[in-house]
CSV table of C-alpha atoms and ligand atoms in Angstrom, one decimal:
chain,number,residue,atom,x,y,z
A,27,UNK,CA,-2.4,-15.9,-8.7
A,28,UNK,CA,-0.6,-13.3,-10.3
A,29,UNK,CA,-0.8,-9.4,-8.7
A,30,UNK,CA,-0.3,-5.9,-10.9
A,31,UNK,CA,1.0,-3.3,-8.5
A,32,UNK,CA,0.8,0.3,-9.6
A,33,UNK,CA,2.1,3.6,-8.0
A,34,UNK,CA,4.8,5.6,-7.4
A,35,UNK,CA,8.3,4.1,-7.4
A,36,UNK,CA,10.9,7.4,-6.0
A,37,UNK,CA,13.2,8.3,-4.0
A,38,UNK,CA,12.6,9.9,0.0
A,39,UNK,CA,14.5,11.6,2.2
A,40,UNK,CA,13.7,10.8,5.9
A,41,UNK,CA,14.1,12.5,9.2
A,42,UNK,CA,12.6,10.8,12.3
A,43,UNK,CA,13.8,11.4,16.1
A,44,UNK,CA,16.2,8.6,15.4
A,45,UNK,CA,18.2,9.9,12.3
A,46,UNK,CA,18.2,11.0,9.0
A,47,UNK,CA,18.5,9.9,5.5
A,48,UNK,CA,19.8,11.2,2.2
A,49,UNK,CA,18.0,9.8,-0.5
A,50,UNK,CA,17.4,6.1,-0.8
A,51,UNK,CA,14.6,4.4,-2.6
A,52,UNK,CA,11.0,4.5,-1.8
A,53,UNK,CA,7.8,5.2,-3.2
A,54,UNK,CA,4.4,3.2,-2.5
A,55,UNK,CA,5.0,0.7,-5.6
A,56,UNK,CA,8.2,-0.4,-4.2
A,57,UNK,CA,6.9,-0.8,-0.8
A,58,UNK,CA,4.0,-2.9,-2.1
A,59,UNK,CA,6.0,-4.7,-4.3
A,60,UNK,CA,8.4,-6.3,-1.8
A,61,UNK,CA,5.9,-6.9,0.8
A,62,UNK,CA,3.6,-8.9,-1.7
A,63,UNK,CA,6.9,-10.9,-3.3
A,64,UNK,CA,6.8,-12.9,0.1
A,65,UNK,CA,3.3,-14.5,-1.0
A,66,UNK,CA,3.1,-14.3,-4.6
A,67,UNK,CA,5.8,-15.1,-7.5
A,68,UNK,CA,4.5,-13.3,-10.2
A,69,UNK,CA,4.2,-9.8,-9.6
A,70,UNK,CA,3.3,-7.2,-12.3
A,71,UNK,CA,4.6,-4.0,-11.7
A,72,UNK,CA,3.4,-0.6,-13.6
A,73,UNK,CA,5.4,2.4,-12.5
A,74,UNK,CA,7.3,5.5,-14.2
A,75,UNK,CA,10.9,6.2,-13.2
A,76,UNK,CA,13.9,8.8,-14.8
A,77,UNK,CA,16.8,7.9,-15.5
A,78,UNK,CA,18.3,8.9,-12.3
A,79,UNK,CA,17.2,5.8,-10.7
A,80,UNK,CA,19.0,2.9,-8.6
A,81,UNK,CA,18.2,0.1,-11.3
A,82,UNK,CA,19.8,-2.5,-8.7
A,83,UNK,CA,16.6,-2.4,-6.7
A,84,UNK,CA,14.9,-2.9,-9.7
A,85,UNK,CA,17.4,-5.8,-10.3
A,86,UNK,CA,17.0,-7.1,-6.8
A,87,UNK,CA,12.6,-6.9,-7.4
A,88,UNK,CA,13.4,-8.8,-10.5
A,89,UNK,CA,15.0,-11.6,-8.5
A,90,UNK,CA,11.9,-11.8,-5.8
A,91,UNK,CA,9.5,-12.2,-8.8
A,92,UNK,CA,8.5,-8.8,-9.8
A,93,UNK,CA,7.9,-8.2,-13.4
A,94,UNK,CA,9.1,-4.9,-15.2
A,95,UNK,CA,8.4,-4.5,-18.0
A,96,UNK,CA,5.8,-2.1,-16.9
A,97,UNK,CA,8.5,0.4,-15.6
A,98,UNK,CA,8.9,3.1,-17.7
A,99,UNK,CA,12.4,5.3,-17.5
A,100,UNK,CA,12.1,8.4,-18.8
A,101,UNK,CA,15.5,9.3,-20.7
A,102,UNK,CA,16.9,13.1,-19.0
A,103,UNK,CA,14.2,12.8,-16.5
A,104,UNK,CA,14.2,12.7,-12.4
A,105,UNK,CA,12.4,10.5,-11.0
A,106,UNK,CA,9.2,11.1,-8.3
A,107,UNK,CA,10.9,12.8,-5.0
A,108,UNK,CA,9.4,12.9,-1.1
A,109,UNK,CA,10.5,14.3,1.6
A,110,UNK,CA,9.0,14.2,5.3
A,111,UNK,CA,9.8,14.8,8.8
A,112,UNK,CA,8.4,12.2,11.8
A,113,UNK,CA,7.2,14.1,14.9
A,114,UNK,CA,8.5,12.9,18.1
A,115,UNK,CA,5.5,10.5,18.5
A,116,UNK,CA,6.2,9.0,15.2
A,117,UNK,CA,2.3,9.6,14.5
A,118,UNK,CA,2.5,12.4,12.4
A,119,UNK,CA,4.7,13.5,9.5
A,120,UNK,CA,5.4,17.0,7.9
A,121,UNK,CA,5.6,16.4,4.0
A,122,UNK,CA,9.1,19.0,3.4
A,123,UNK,CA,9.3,18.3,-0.7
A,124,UNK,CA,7.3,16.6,-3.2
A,125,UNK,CA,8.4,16.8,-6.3
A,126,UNK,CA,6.4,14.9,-9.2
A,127,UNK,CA,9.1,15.0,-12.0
A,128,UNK,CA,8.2,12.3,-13.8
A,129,UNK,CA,4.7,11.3,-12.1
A,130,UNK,CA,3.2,15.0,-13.0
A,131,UNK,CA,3.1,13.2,-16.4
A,132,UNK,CA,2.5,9.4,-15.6
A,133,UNK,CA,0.4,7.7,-18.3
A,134,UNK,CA,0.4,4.0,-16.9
A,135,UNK,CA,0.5,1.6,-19.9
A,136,UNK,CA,-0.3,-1.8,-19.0
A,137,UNK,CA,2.1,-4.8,-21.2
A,138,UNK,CA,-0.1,-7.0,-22.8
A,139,UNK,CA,1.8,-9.9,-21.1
A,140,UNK,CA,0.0,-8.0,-17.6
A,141,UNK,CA,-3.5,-8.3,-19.2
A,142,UNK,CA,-4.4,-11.5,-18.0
A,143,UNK,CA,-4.0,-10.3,-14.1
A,144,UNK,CA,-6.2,-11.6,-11.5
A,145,UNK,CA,-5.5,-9.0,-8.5
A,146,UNK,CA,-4.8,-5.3,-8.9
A,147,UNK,CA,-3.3,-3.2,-6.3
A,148,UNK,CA,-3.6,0.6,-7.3
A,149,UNK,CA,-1.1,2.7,-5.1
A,150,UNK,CA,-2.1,6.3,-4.2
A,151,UNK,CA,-2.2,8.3,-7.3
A,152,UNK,CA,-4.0,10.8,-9.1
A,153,UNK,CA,-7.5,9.3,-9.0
A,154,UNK,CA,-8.1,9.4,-12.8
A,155,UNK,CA,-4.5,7.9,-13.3
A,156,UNK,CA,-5.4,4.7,-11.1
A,157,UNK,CA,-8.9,4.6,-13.1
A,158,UNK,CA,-7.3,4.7,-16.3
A,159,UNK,CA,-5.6,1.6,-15.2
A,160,UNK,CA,-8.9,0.2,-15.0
A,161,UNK,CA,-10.4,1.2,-18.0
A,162,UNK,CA,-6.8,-0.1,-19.6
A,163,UNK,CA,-7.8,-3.7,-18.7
A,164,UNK,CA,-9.5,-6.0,-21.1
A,165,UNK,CA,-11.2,-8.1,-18.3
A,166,UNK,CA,-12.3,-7.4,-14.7
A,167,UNK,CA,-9.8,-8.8,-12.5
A,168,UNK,CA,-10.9,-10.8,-9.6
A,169,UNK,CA,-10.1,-8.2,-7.0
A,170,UNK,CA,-9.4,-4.3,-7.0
A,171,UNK,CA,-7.9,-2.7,-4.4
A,172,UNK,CA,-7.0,1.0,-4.1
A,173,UNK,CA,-5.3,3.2,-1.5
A,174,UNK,CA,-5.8,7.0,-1.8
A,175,UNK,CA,-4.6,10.2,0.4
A,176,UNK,CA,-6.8,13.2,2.1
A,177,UNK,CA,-5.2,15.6,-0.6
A,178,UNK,CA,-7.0,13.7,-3.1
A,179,UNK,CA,-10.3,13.5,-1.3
A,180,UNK,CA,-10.2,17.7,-1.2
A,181,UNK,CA,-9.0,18.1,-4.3
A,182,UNK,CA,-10.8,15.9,-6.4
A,183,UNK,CA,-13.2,14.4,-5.0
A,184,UNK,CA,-15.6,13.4,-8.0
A,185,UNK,CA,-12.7,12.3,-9.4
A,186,UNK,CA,-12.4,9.9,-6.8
A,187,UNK,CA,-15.8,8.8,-6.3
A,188,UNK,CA,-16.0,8.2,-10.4
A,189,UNK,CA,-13.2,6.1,-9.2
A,190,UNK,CA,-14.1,4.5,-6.6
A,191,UNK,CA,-17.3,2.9,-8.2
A,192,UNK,CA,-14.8,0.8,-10.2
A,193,UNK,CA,-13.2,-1.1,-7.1
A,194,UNK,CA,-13.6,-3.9,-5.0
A,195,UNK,CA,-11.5,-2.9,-1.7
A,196,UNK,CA,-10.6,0.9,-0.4
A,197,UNK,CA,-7.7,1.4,2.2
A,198,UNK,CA,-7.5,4.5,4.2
A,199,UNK,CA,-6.8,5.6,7.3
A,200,UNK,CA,-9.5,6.9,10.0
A,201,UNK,CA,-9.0,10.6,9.0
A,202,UNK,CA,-9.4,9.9,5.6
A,203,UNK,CA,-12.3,8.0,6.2
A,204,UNK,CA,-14.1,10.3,8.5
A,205,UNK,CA,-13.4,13.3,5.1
A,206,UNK,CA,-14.6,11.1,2.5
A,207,UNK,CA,-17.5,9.9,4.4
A,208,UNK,CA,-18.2,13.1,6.3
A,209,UNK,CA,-19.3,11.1,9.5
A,210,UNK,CA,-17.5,10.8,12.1
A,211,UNK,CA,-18.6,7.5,13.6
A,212,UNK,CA,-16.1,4.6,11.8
A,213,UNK,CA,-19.4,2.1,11.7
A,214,UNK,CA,-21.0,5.1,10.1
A,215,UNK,CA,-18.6,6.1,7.9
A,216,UNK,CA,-17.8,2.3,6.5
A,217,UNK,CA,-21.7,2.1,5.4
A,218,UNK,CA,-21.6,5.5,3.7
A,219,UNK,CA,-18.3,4.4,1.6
A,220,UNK,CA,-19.2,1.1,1.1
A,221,UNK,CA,-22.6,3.0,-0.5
A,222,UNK,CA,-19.6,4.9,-2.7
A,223,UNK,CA,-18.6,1.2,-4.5
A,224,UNK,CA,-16.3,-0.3,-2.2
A,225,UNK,CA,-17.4,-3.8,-1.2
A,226,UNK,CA,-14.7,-3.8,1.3
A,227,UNK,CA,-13.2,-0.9,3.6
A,228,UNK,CA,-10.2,-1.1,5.7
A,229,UNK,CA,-9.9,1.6,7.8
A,230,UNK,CA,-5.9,1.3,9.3
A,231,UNK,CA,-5.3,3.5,12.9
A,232,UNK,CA,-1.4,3.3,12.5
A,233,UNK,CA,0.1,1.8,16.3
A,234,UNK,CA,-4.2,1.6,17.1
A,235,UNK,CA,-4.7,-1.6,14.4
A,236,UNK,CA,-7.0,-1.6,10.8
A,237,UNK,CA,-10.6,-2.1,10.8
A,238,UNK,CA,-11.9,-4.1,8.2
A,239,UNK,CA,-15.6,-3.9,7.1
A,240,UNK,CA,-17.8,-5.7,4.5
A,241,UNK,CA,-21.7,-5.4,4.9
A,242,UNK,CA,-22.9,-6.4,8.5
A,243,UNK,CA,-19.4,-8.1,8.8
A,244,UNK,CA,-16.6,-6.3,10.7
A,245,UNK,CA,-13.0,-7.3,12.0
A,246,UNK,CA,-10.7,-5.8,14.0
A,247,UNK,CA,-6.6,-6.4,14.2
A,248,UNK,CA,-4.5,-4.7,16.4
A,249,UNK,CA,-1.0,-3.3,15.3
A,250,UNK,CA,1.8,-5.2,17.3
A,251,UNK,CA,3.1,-3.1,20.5
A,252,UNK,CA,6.9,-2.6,19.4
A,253,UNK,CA,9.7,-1.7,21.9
A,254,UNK,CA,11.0,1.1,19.1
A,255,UNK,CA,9.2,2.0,15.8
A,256,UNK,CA,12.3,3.4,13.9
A,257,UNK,CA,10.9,4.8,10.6
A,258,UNK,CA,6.4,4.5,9.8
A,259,UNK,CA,7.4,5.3,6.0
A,260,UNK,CA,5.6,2.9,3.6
A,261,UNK,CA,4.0,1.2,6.5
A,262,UNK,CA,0.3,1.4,4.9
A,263,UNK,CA,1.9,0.2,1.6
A,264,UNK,CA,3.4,-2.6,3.0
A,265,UNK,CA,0.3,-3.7,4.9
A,266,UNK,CA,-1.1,-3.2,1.1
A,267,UNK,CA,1.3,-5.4,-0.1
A,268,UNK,CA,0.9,-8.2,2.5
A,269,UNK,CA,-2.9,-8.2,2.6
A,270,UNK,CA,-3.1,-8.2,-1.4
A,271,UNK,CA,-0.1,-10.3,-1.7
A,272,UNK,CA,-1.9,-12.9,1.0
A,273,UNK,CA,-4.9,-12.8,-1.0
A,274,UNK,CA,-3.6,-13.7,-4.5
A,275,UNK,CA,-1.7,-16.5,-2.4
A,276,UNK,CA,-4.7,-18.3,-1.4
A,277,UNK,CA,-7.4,-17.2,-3.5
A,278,UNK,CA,-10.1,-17.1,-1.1
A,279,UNK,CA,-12.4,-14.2,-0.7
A,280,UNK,CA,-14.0,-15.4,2.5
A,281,UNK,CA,-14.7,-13.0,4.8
A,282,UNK,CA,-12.6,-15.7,7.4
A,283,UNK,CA,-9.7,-15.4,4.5
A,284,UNK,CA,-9.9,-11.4,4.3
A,285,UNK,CA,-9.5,-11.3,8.0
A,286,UNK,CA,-6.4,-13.6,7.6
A,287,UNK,CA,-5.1,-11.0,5.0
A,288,UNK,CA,-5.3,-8.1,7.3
A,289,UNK,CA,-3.3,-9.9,10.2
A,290,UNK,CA,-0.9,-10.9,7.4
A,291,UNK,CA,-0.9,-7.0,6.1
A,292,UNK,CA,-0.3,-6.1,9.8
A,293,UNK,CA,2.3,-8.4,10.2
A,294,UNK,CA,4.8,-7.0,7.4
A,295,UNK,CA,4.2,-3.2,8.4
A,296,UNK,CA,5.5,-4.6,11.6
A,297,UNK,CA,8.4,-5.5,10.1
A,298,UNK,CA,9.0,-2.3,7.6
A,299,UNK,CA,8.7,0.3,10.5
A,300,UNK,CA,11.6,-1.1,11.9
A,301,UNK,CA,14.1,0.0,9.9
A,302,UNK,CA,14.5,3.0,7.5
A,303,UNK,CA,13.0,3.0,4.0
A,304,UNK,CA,12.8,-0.4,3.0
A,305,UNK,CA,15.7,-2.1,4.4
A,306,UNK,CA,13.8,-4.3,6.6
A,307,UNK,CA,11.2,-5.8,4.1
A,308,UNK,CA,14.2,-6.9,1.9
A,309,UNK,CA,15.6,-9.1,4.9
A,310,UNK,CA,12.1,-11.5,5.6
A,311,UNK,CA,11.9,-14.5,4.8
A,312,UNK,CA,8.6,-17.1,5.1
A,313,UNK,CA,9.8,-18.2,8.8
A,314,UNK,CA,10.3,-14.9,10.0
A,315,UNK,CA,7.0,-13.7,8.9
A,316,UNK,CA,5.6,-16.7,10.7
A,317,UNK,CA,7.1,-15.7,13.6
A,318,UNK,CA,5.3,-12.6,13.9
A,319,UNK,CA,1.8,-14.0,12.8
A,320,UNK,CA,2.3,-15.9,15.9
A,321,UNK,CA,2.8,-13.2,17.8
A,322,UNK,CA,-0.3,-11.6,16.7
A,323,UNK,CA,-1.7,-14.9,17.2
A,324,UNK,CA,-0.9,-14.9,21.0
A,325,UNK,CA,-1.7,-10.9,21.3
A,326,UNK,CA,-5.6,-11.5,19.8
A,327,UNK,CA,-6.3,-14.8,21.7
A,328,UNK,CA,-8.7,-14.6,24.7
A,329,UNK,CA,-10.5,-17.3,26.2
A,330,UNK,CA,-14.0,-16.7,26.8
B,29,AMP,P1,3.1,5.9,3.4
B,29,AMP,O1,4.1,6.1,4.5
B,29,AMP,O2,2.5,4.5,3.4
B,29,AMP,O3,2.1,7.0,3.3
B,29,AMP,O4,3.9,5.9,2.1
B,29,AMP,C1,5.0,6.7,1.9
B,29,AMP,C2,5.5,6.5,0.4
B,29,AMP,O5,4.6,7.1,-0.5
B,29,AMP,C3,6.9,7.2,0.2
B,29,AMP,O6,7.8,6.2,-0.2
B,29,AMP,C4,6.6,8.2,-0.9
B,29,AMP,O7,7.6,8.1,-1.9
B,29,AMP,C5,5.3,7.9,-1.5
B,29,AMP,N1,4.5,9.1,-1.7
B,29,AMP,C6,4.4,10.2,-0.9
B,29,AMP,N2,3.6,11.1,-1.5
B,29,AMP,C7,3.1,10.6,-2.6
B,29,AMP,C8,2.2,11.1,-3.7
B,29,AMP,N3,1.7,12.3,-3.6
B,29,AMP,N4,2.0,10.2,-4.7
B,29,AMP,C9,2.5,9.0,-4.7
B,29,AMP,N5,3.4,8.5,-3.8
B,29,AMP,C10,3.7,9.3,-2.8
């Protein structure tokens, strides 16, 4: 099945305990994008960069099966910069820089050749920019999903609830959940969002796992205990990219399927926060990733 990714495709600048970065290329499209090659082939991508940008990676995307022709360079432009700074515990980031450039302006325009697309993953955006993806779609796709950010929630959040009544599948993490849904209690909170539109909620704890909820139904995955987590940037768009990518792959929207989705989604943001930026996800391949779903395999199994 084929996938449209949208979101921001930009350059970070990194600092965690372990080192620092200059620029190199980020932004939650990109992370998406390369976790979700690993499952599907045809890969729709709808993104704004200037002309300042590293076109190999969007050569090397290209050769993992990620179409372009979405990707708009604006000519004399810079393209979407973000800059943060990991605390020692690697839990919590200070945001240094964000400058939209060319996302302050982003109109996404879908090719017609995307039209046809079955899954949609909408990266964090402006609410009303991921919605007009929506509206931009001649037919309802089988499954929307949609990842959004506290500064949205208190900024706009109308915005985002007209938004959220158009999707299928909200990821946030427990902060963000406990804002939007103004309880406290996760089990509370899921009901209350799920009233919002949202069929499905994953609720994603960083090194503490992802929830995932749908009615009575409820799932839990832990994150993999790792010796060193190196860099946690893109780590929620890369469990984006594996859970949606997984999805398209198999085309099942069992609640048994979702839950295989979200240990697959768990699995690659193993893998990203290993490395910095995305240096890691470029370096998978299917046996690899295999490897680790055993590993979560052996770390959830109990006999009872
Ligand atoms: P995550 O660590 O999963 O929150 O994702 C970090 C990525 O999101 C970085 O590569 C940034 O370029 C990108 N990012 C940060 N802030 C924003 C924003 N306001 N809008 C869109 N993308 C952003």
């Amino acid at each position: 099945m084929s996938l449209l990714v949208v979101g921001s495709v930009a350059y970070d600048a990194i600092e965690t305990p372990f080192g620092k970065t200059d620029k190199i290329v980020g932004g939650a499209a990109t992370y998406i994008s390369y976790a979700a090659s690993y499952f599907v082939d045809d890969i729709r991508l709808v993104a704004v960069v200037g002309d300042d940008f590293d076109f190999e990676v969007v050569k090397d995307l290209e050769s993992r099966g990620v179409r372009t022709s979405g990707l708009q360079v604006k000519q004399g432009e810079k393209s979407f910069f973000w800059s943060g700074r990991y605390h020692n515990n690697m839990n919590s980031r200070d945001t240094l820089i964000t400058e939209l450039n060319v996302l302050g302006s982003f109109d996404p325009i879908i090719p017609d050749a995307y039209q046809d697309t079955d899954y949609v993953m909408l990266g964090n955006l402006q609410p009303l920019v991921q919605q007009q993806v929506l509206n931009r779609l001649n037919k309802r796709p089988k499954l929307v999903a949609l990842d959004t950010m506290n500064f949205w929630i208190s900024s706009v959040p109308e915005q985002l609830k007209a938004t959220l009544a158009m999707i299928d599948v909200l990821m946030i993490n427990d902060e963000e959940a406990r804002q939007l849904s103004g309880d406290y209690s996760l089990v509370k909170a899921a009901k209350t969002i799920q009233a919002m539109g949202p069929k499905y909620l994953v609720i994603k704890k960083g090194e503490h796992g992802a929830l995932l909820f749908h009615g009575e139904n409820m799932f839990f995955a832990p994150a993999l205990p790792l010796a060193q987590v190196f860099d946690p940037t893109g780590a929620g768009d890369t469990f984006a990219g594996g859970f949606m990518g997984y999805l398209a792959k198999t085309n099942d929207l069992s609640f048994e399927n979702m839950k295989r989705a979200i240990v697959y989604g768990s699995a690659m943001a193993s893998y990203c926060v290993e490395r910095f930026g995305t240096e890691r996800l470029t370096q998978l391949d299917e046996g690899v990733i295999e490897n680790r779903i055993a590993a979560f395999k052996s770390l959830m199994h109990v006999a009872l």
